[in-house]
Amino acid sequence: MPLVEFTPNLARQTSAEACRVEGSTVGESLQAVFAKQPGLRSYVLDDQGAVRHHVVVFVDGTAVKDRRTLSDAVRADSEIFIMQALSGG
Amino acid sequence: MSTTLHLGTRKGHFAIEKNGSGWRVARSSFLGVQVPMLLPDARDNKLYAAVEHGHFGTKMHVSSDGGATWEERACPAYPSKPEGTPDILCPMRQTPIPWNLEKIWSLEAGGADEPGVLWCGTIPGGLFKSTDGGATWNLVESLWNRPERAKWFGGGYDWPGIHSICVDPRNSKRVVLAISCGGVWETLDGGETWDRYGKGLFADFMPPGEEEDLDGQDPHRIDACVSDPDTVWMQHHCGIFRSKDGGRTWQRFENGNPAVFGFAVAVHPQKPETAWFVPGVKDDMRVPVNGALCVMRTQDDGKTFEPLRKGLPQEHAYHLIYRHCLDVTPDGRTLAMGSTTGSVWLSEDGGESWTRLSAELPPVFSVRFEKAGP
């Protein structure tokens, strides 16, 4: 089960606890996280379900390619890390 | 008289209270985070705050104790864009208008007879309505789907936005709103249907022949008189206008002293012939005329405008008062304004004289008095 972790800056704003979830893509994994922590969704994704402009999702150290439909694959032992982009915000 | 003033700023919410020794900053909330808009709801004394995180988007919070404690509420969100819906392109830049909440730019309570109704104007131009005190929000699709939206464009920001929402105290179903840039709109049925108005408005910046196009108008801010809601004053990008018929037709005033450019306007709640503005040098400068800050007032329905300077800095003062940063209490006596450079002034004599409460605050985005309930 992939491990999903969050920047501490996000945890200061809302419940954002690291957790292991079922999922074979970034999208499936995040939806599983949001099922447990529903208040977190709008902090990570925009109104249309894409990754927010100033948020970055890393899988095993690489930024995901598909920020709109979150289709990047994850392995059972992947680490997914949600951080704020250094581009602005 | 109101004794609490709420400020939304670049770095959080600040409550300013009056006690025996005068007005002072009493507390802050959301320190470090933008608070573009606040709403003290006189109907139930709730305080709403739009909290805009640089990375994590806008959230809505509500307080039942004047901002001492807060809880997060639902935030207006655009519904999923229907598959196959073509993008609307900004008419100026030919780039797609987003289907996402970019900024909460206005927040108003519904009528006294509509407990729980809230209106929220946003960038990129969507209006949202809640009927349950902000527990849920719905995009007002009757306005969002108007074909005229394709002609709206950004004024203060990259995308068009609804910055002024006036609920008629005589009839809560009648709401007049203003869009920068997109003109003046009215609903008579609580948001089911809309008409756009604005005869007499004039946008000098448009190409020749297009200056009177209703969709190309850039009202910076409108405010309706509480006791005479048919009187609406407008600070427009191209000057000062006033309507006597609820926003349908407008008269232009070119006799501002010292200028007719600005962002903010406040109308006396009982005297429709009295309104305050904060003039500046148009429009690429946006600083006080000659570096001397003043508030400009008319008390004779626009026949004359007078600058009010007592207590305001008159040398090398480069404060800009944004459109939501001038407010007046229901008695028309106490005014407050906040600037882009973090100063806040208060007047307790209708604007004749001003006292600076602080020069140390973050840039101010929203200034609102708590107003007594019905």
XYZ file of C-alpha atoms in Angstrom:
463
model
C 0.000 0.000 0.000
C 1.481 3.359 -1.025
C 2.392 5.798 1.720
C 0.968 9.321 1.324
C 2.689 12.143 3.207
C 2.130 15.886 3.358
C 4.196 18.993 3.836
C 4.029 20.187 7.458
C 2.841 23.543 6.095
C -0.364 21.843 5.023
C -0.763 20.057 8.345
C -0.724 23.449 10.035
C -3.902 24.404 8.142
C -5.968 21.254 8.286
C -5.851 17.604 9.244
C -3.167 16.086 6.995
C -1.896 12.885 8.535
C 0.388 10.528 6.664
C -1.329 7.255 5.863
C -1.084 4.077 3.808
C -3.905 3.564 1.322
C -4.934 1.298 -1.525
C -4.301 2.655 -5.008
C -2.546 1.929 -8.278
C -2.528 5.543 -9.470
C -1.974 8.893 -7.818
C -5.678 9.643 -8.228
C -6.844 6.400 -6.607
C -4.448 6.892 -3.735
C -5.476 10.468 -3.090
C -9.179 9.624 -3.275
C -8.571 6.995 -0.608
C -6.871 9.602 1.550
C -9.726 12.061 1.038
C -12.227 9.394 2.034
C -10.482 9.297 5.409
C -9.790 13.046 5.637
C -12.449 14.780 3.530
C -11.448 18.285 4.552
C -8.095 17.799 2.864
C -9.341 17.523 -0.704
C -9.829 21.202 -1.471
C -6.390 22.050 -0.115
C -4.699 19.745 -2.640
C -7.037 19.781 -5.656
C -8.832 22.659 -7.367
C -12.553 22.859 -8.172
C -12.089 20.668 -11.268
C -10.096 17.984 -9.477
C -6.690 18.952 -10.844
C -3.673 19.480 -8.610
C -3.683 23.080 -7.396
C -1.446 25.405 -9.343
C 0.943 25.903 -6.445
C 0.935 22.336 -5.133
C 3.258 19.560 -6.342
C 2.773 15.805 -6.020
C 5.905 13.662 -5.981
C 5.946 9.886 -6.423
C 9.180 8.297 -5.250
C 11.004 11.551 -5.680
C 9.662 12.510 -9.120
C 7.006 15.129 -9.758
C 3.926 13.602 -11.382
C 3.301 14.301 -15.052
C -0.506 14.194 -15.130
C -1.689 16.950 -12.843
C -5.197 17.032 -14.336
C -6.497 13.462 -14.112
C -3.827 12.107 -11.732
C -3.205 8.990 -13.817
C 0.482 8.482 -12.916
C 1.013 4.917 -11.700
C 2.167 4.094 -8.195
C 3.615 0.825 -6.861
C 2.549 -0.912 -3.698
C 5.630 0.399 -1.921
C 5.594 3.904 -3.457
C 5.861 7.037 -1.374
C 3.603 9.883 -2.501
C 4.567 13.279 -1.135
C 2.366 16.383 -1.330
C 4.317 19.612 -1.094
C 3.870 23.268 -1.916
C 5.495 24.370 -5.130
C 8.368 26.778 -4.765
C 7.022 28.575 -7.818
C 4.807 30.877 -5.829
C 1.518 30.873 -4.063
C -22.384 53.348 17.131
C -20.362 50.335 16.064
C -17.467 49.509 18.314
C -15.761 46.785 16.312
C -14.045 47.187 12.993
C -12.822 44.166 11.067
C -9.920 44.275 8.643
C -9.039 41.657 6.068
C -5.397 42.046 5.068
C -2.518 40.478 3.168
C -1.463 38.819 6.416
C -4.669 37.935 8.198
C -7.742 39.314 9.977
C -7.503 42.052 12.555
C -10.294 43.176 14.869
C -10.141 46.776 16.039
C -12.268 47.602 19.051
C -13.263 50.780 20.815
C -12.854 51.005 24.553
C -12.367 53.814 27.063
C -9.026 54.865 25.616
C -10.099 54.773 21.985
C -9.774 52.364 19.106
C -7.049 49.714 19.221
C -6.126 46.455 17.519
C -7.637 43.845 19.797
C -6.751 40.552 18.114
C -5.682 38.844 14.928
C -6.620 35.622 13.169
C -5.094 33.640 10.295
C -1.829 35.492 10.781
C 0.310 35.251 7.667
C -2.524 34.252 5.342
C -4.456 36.548 2.994
C -7.977 37.496 4.041
C -9.428 39.189 0.951
C -12.979 39.499 2.252
C -14.926 39.563 5.513
C -18.634 39.684 6.293
C -19.989 40.625 9.704
C -23.597 39.381 9.355
C -25.848 41.702 11.359
C -28.694 39.170 11.278
C -27.041 36.671 13.583
C -23.729 38.304 14.532
C -21.726 35.671 12.676
C -18.446 36.772 11.145
C -17.396 35.156 7.866
C -13.840 35.256 6.533
C -12.509 34.232 3.136
C -9.014 32.908 3.830
C -6.797 32.615 0.763
C -3.784 30.358 1.142
C -1.100 31.007 -1.421
C -0.645 27.320 -2.148
C -3.786 25.615 -0.929
C -6.584 27.812 -2.248
C -9.377 29.767 -0.619
C -11.273 28.483 2.405
C -14.254 29.967 4.215
C -14.308 30.253 7.986
C -17.028 31.465 10.328
C -16.876 32.811 13.850
C -19.662 33.207 16.397
C -17.590 35.294 18.791
C -16.342 38.169 16.685
C -13.256 36.384 15.472
C -11.950 34.949 18.745
C -12.520 31.388 17.491
C -13.268 30.074 14.001
C -14.499 26.962 12.259
C -13.969 26.071 8.625
C -17.088 26.013 6.471
C -17.720 24.983 2.897
C -16.157 27.254 0.330
C -17.819 28.189 -2.958
C -16.512 25.849 -5.654
C -17.209 25.769 -9.360
C -19.070 22.618 -10.451
C -17.359 20.177 -12.771
C -17.086 21.665 -16.197
C -19.471 19.666 -18.406
C -17.694 17.456 -20.916
C -17.417 19.153 -24.286
C -18.165 22.662 -23.020
C -15.969 25.009 -25.008
C -13.741 27.397 -23.137
C -14.762 31.019 -22.995
C -11.746 33.042 -24.031
C -10.870 36.357 -22.478
C -11.824 38.838 -25.215
C -8.679 40.854 -24.571
C -6.061 38.094 -24.437
C -7.757 35.052 -25.995
C -6.830 32.872 -23.027
C -9.395 30.551 -21.411
C -11.360 31.922 -18.459
C -10.819 29.458 -15.574
C -13.591 27.256 -14.150
C -12.010 27.439 -10.724
C -12.360 29.762 -7.779
C -9.524 32.242 -8.093
C -10.589 34.717 -5.415
C -13.539 35.599 -3.227
C -14.081 39.272 -4.045
C -17.404 40.054 -2.370
C -19.523 38.551 0.359
C -22.920 39.873 1.443
C -25.813 38.802 3.634
C -29.250 38.246 2.130
C -32.217 40.217 3.428
C -33.425 40.305 7.010
C -36.329 38.082 5.916
C -33.949 35.485 4.433
C -32.008 33.988 7.318
C -29.140 31.894 6.030
C -28.969 33.486 2.586
C -25.496 34.621 1.608
C -24.163 35.923 -1.688
C -20.561 35.532 -2.771
C -18.975 37.202 -5.798
C -15.800 35.712 -7.175
C -13.049 36.001 -9.690
C -13.373 34.671 -12.469
C -16.904 36.084 -12.478
C -19.091 33.430 -10.866
C -21.774 34.387 -8.361
C -22.524 31.877 -5.585
C -25.538 31.694 -3.279
C -25.960 29.869 -0.007
C -29.332 29.373 1.659
C -27.986 27.656 4.767
C -25.531 30.086 6.270
C -22.606 28.877 4.194
C -22.963 25.150 4.893
C -23.367 24.685 1.131
C -22.941 26.974 -1.891
C -24.259 26.820 -5.429
C -22.988 28.587 -8.499
C -25.732 30.872 -9.854
C -25.712 29.307 -13.298
C -28.350 31.690 -14.661
C -25.681 34.394 -14.601
C -22.639 32.223 -15.347
C -24.337 30.909 -18.492
C -25.305 34.305 -19.886
C -23.741 34.723 -23.337
C -22.598 38.220 -22.385
C -20.014 36.628 -20.082
C -17.870 36.009 -23.153
C -17.335 39.779 -23.294
C -16.282 40.194 -19.655
C -12.596 40.736 -18.954
C -10.289 41.385 -16.068
C -9.975 44.777 -14.457
C -8.253 44.698 -11.101
C -7.067 41.135 -11.716
C -6.420 38.973 -14.753
C -9.987 37.633 -14.832
C -13.365 39.315 -14.482
C -14.782 39.495 -10.990
C -17.938 40.384 -9.058
C -16.929 42.889 -6.413
C -20.167 44.627 -5.383
C -23.455 42.990 -4.362
C -26.334 45.207 -3.186
C -29.362 43.421 -1.693
C -32.426 45.688 -1.728
C -33.627 46.173 1.875
C -37.188 46.662 0.558
C -37.200 43.440 -1.441
C -34.600 40.768 -0.768
C -35.224 39.149 -4.159
C -33.810 42.226 -5.856
C -30.029 42.202 -6.017
C -27.838 44.561 -8.015
C -24.232 43.619 -8.629
C -21.284 45.056 -10.465
C -18.523 43.319 -12.388
C -15.054 44.509 -13.271
C -15.218 44.381 -16.211
C -18.740 43.357 -17.090
C -21.086 46.139 -16.082
C -24.114 46.253 -13.797
C -26.583 43.395 -13.410
C -29.899 43.039 -11.590
C -32.091 40.148 -10.539
C -35.663 40.650 -9.342
C -36.259 37.020 -8.438
C -33.430 36.064 -6.129
C -31.051 35.062 -8.900
C -33.315 33.073 -11.240
C -33.040 35.607 -14.050
C -30.820 38.611 -14.767
C -30.814 41.818 -16.742
C -27.893 44.074 -17.370
C -28.135 47.812 -17.197
C -25.873 50.814 -17.350
C -27.179 53.394 -19.823
C -25.050 56.486 -19.364
C -21.903 54.676 -18.301
C -18.908 55.501 -20.441
C -15.629 53.600 -20.700
C -13.008 55.934 -22.158
C -10.533 53.073 -22.449
C -12.580 51.160 -25.026
C -12.004 51.523 -28.761
C -13.859 54.371 -30.474
C -17.543 53.561 -30.758
C -17.447 50.929 -28.015
C -17.308 53.250 -25.013
C -20.970 52.775 -24.110
C -20.995 48.978 -24.508
C -22.701 47.756 -21.330
C -20.461 44.687 -21.106
C -17.235 46.653 -21.366
C -17.864 48.867 -18.345
C -15.456 48.827 -15.427
C -17.332 49.817 -12.290
C -14.717 49.725 -9.550
C -17.338 49.677 -6.812
C -21.033 50.466 -6.334
C -22.918 51.234 -3.124
C -26.665 51.755 -2.746
C -28.226 54.018 -0.122
C -29.811 51.888 2.603
C -32.831 54.161 3.065
C -33.201 54.934 -0.650
C -31.882 51.905 -2.540
C -32.772 53.421 -5.904
C -29.868 55.792 -5.380
C -26.643 54.014 -6.262
C -23.229 55.670 -6.395
C -20.437 54.220 -8.513
C -16.705 54.740 -8.580
C -15.997 53.741 -12.174
C -12.594 53.376 -13.804
C -13.481 56.446 -15.836
C -15.053 58.590 -13.167
C -17.943 58.954 -10.785
C -21.503 58.047 -11.726
C -24.804 58.054 -9.846
C -28.082 56.317 -10.598
C -31.485 57.372 -9.266
C -33.308 54.368 -10.673
C -31.564 51.457 -9.038
C -28.742 51.162 -11.551
C -30.616 51.287 -14.839
C -29.419 54.716 -15.949
C -26.470 56.753 -14.763
C -25.320 60.343 -14.656
C -21.632 61.114 -14.942
C -19.872 63.620 -12.681
C -16.673 65.226 -13.910
C -16.376 67.844 -11.174
C -14.485 65.749 -8.634
C -12.137 67.726 -6.428
C -9.289 66.871 -6.638
C -9.970 63.923 -9.021
C -12.636 61.520 -10.224
C -10.436 58.400 -10.343
C -10.431 55.978 -7.438
C -11.679 52.619 -6.237
C -13.790 53.002 -3.091
C -17.199 54.571 -2.551
C -19.477 54.647 0.494
C -22.976 56.126 0.546
C -24.545 57.712 3.615
C -27.095 55.166 4.848
C -29.821 57.792 5.354
C -28.825 60.606 3.002
C -28.712 59.499 -0.645
C -27.203 62.837 -1.680
C -24.113 62.182 0.465
C -21.277 59.877 -0.580
C -17.564 59.535 0.080
C -14.743 58.593 -2.300
C -10.954 58.386 -2.082
C -9.577 60.090 -5.189
C -6.311 59.339 -6.908
C -4.349 60.120 -10.050
C -5.744 58.058 -12.916
C -5.028 55.447 -13.886
C -1.506 54.200 -14.426
C -0.381 56.139 -11.313
C -2.981 55.268 -8.670
C -1.562 57.496 -5.950
C -3.076 60.465 -4.096
C -3.051 63.723 -6.067
C 0.218 65.552 -5.272
C 1.046 62.875 -2.686
C -1.616 64.331 -0.376
C -4.226 61.852 0.836
C -7.819 63.015 1.086
C -11.314 61.648 1.239
C -13.719 63.343 -1.157
C -17.332 63.954 -0.176
C -20.435 65.211 -1.864
C -23.396 66.309 0.252
C -25.478 67.830 -2.536
C -26.030 64.918 -4.901
C -22.925 65.585 -6.920
C -23.280 69.291 -7.522
C -20.034 69.762 -5.623
C -17.322 67.515 -4.233
C -15.000 68.618 -1.430
C -11.682 67.173 -0.295
C -11.468 66.288 3.409
C -7.852 66.335 4.582
C -7.762 66.973 8.329
C -5.674 64.288 10.016
C -4.570 62.691 6.732
C -0.928 62.859 5.552
C -0.383 65.679 3.057
C 3.232 65.158 1.999
C 4.689 62.181 0.140
C 1.746 59.978 1.053
C 1.282 57.174 -1.483
C -1.600 55.257 0.022
C -4.106 53.518 -2.204
C -7.505 52.677 -0.748
C -8.807 49.566 -2.459
C -12.457 49.201 -3.403
C -13.526 47.320 -0.262
C -11.533 49.455 2.138
C -13.905 52.319 2.969
C -16.911 51.693 5.228
C -19.442 53.779 7.114
C -21.589 52.958 10.120
C -25.423 52.957 9.896
C -25.615 56.418 11.472
C -23.405 57.881 8.749
C -21.047 59.416 11.289
C -18.190 56.987 11.655
C -16.031 56.022 8.693
C -12.960 53.853 8.426
C -10.500 53.227 5.635
C -7.423 51.054 5.201
C -4.597 51.416 2.712
C -2.289 49.307 0.614
C 0.566 50.474 2.808
C -0.996 49.245 6.027
C -2.436 52.406 7.504
C -5.927 52.540 8.957
C -7.801 55.768 9.651
C -11.051 56.442 11.413
C -13.354 59.458 11.375
C -16.129 60.011 13.886
C -17.473 63.198 12.317
C -18.591 62.122 8.877
C -15.147 62.422 7.345
C -14.352 65.982 8.474
C -11.335 64.784 10.468
C -9.410 61.544 10.639
C -7.240 59.730 13.161
C -4.680 57.115 12.157
C -5.195 53.968 14.220
C -2.126 52.206 12.875
C 0.523 52.602 10.230
C 2.005 49.168 10.862
C -0.536 46.741 9.445
C -0.235 44.593 6.318
C -1.816 45.835 3.064
C -5.559 46.147 3.704
C -8.087 44.403 1.438
C -11.384 44.715 3.329
C -12.698 47.129 5.980
C -16.051 46.409 7.616
C -17.802 47.621 10.723
C -19.900 45.281 12.777
C -23.387 46.647 12.354
C -26.249 46.328 14.782
C -28.730 43.600 14.015
C -32.386 44.236 13.087
